[in-house]
């Protein structure tokens, strides 16, 4: 064992053996950092500040700059297929523009709508960032095939598989109206459009009519042409987006990455989020499934969307699979399943604005109608602007009584408030809507209500100029159906 004294006598020798260049470097470094420390603590010294980005913490742990999912999606090619009648479009249209089209501002709008007395409201879409194609068509009967009659059922569909027109049968005696029976009849709209009615007939029926062979019964259209749409018309409406999208792709030599399919009568309370774009899966809302899948909205990649939108053309394959008596929702589920398209459900912040009346309180198979002001997300449930008659603890017992695989919708955590929808919309609903929707959407509603014929035509002309492709009647015809023509 070496003595401590001997070890100490060896220290000078070891020190001489050190690399003096290393020693000088260490001394200069210590001196520099000591100078910095003293200078920064002295108020009289020249201020020396190190940028925050150069702090030791940021060097050791650099900030995590996560990519913005919405911005990433805006780099994709997105088609928005918007279909349906425009009955309450002054309420729903601005929400679609603000919460879908402007969220994904590089998306292309494809509009496929029937011509009716509300079509003039579609001019609200002129505010959309990009309008690729518009088709406003006069509804026609869809020829029924044997496979369609086997696969589809009119049960549980409010308008059956073929369209309906509201008619009244009027008994005429000497040209005078004696009585009439009002109801819904399956008819050919073309017969009513092409009639050459005489003067007395024209006076009896505002929207068109025809005399029976006995010359004493008058078949009279008591409402606008084509106010109701059956399954075949609805399927044709949805699938009609596909040729529009394909034509735009071929013309511009590209293929869309995503297709969003939504309804003209959908009110969006919040933006459509990027988390709903899932590669390899088709996304639909939960609830309102009626034994199948909720078909009120869908988003997916191009190939899965082509399957989802092919509502008419895939019926023959459902027939080959031996499937029968399907409503819209069960046919939709079978459509995806037979074509091996994977799907998933995600809650979505929209509801379908409806004028239809439903019994209240809601029964086991009944349809709950949500207050449009509900916190949601409502995932495509039926809704209207109302002062809720059932909220908080009232909602649970009523919704728990519904069949989960039928008209049920998510209601937990105070996300749902209910209307009493057994009658017409309540007096003062406009104020209820405006307070819920906010100033911007309220102004859009008022703008549509204030339109006259001239302003309507001007608005449609602006809409038409913004579209890359347009098929439809004249501006005057569209506006004339919903507004009085100037004297």
CSV table of N, CA and C in Angstrom, one decimal, residues 354-361 369 384-386 419-427:
chain,number,residue,atom,x,y,z
A,354,UNK,N,-86.9,18.9,-40.7
A,354,UNK,CA,-88.1,18.3,-41.2
A,354,UNK,C,-89.4,19.0,-40.9
A,355,UNK,N,-90.3,19.1,-41.9
A,355,UNK,CA,-91.6,19.7,-41.6
A,355,UNK,C,-92.6,18.6,-41.2
A,356,UNK,N,-92.2,17.3,-41.4
A,356,UNK,CA,-93.1,16.2,-41.1
A,356,UNK,C,-93.5,16.2,-39.6
A,357,UNK,N,-94.8,15.8,-39.4
A,357,UNK,CA,-95.3,15.7,-38.1
A,357,UNK,C,-95.2,14.3,-37.5
A,358,UNK,N,-94.8,14.2,-36.2
A,358,UNK,CA,-94.6,12.9,-35.6
A,358,UNK,C,-95.3,12.9,-34.2
A,359,UNK,N,-95.8,11.8,-33.8
A,359,UNK,CA,-96.5,11.7,-32.5
A,359,UNK,C,-95.6,12.0,-31.4
A,360,UNK,N,-96.1,12.7,-30.3
A,360,UNK,CA,-95.4,12.9,-29.1
A,360,UNK,C,-96.3,12.7,-27.9
A,361,UNK,N,-95.9,12.1,-26.9
A,361,UNK,CA,-94.6,11.5,-26.6
A,361,UNK,C,-94.2,10.4,-27.6
A,369,UNK,N,-87.9,14.0,-32.5
A,369,UNK,CA,-87.5,15.2,-33.3
A,369,UNK,C,-86.8,16.1,-32.3
A,384,UNK,N,-86.2,20.3,-35.8
A,384,UNK,CA,-86.9,21.6,-36.2
A,384,UNK,C,-86.5,22.6,-35.1
A,385,UNK,N,-86.7,23.9,-35.5
A,385,UNK,CA,-86.5,25.0,-34.5
A,385,UNK,C,-87.7,25.0,-33.6
A,386,UNK,N,-87.4,24.8,-32.3
A,386,UNK,CA,-88.6,24.8,-31.3
A,386,UNK,C,-88.0,25.1,-29.9
A,419,UNK,N,-88.5,18.2,-29.3
A,419,UNK,CA,-89.6,19.0,-29.6
A,419,UNK,C,-90.9,18.2,-29.5
A,420,UNK,N,-92.0,18.8,-29.3
A,420,UNK,CA,-93.3,18.2,-29.5
A,420,UNK,C,-93.7,18.5,-31.0
A,421,UNK,N,-93.5,17.4,-31.8
A,421,UNK,CA,-93.6,17.6,-33.3
A,421,UNK,C,-94.9,17.1,-33.9
A,422,UNK,N,-95.9,17.0,-33.0
A,422,UNK,CA,-97.2,16.4,-33.5
A,422,UNK,C,-98.0,17.4,-34.4
A,423,UNK,N,-97.6,18.6,-34.4
A,423,UNK,CA,-98.3,19.6,-35.2
A,423,UNK,C,-97.3,20.4,-36.0
A,424,UNK,N,-97.8,21.5,-36.6
A,424,UNK,CA,-97.0,22.4,-37.4
A,424,UNK,C,-95.9,23.1,-36.6
A,425,UNK,N,-94.9,23.7,-37.2
A,425,UNK,CA,-93.9,24.4,-36.5
A,425,UNK,C,-94.6,25.5,-35.7
A,426,UNK,N,-94.0,25.7,-34.5
A,426,UNK,CA,-94.6,26.7,-33.6
A,426,UNK,C,-94.5,28.1,-34.0
A,427,UNK,N,-95.4,28.9,-33.6
A,427,UNK,CA,-95.3,30.4,-33.9
A,427,UNK,C,-94.1,30.9,-33.2
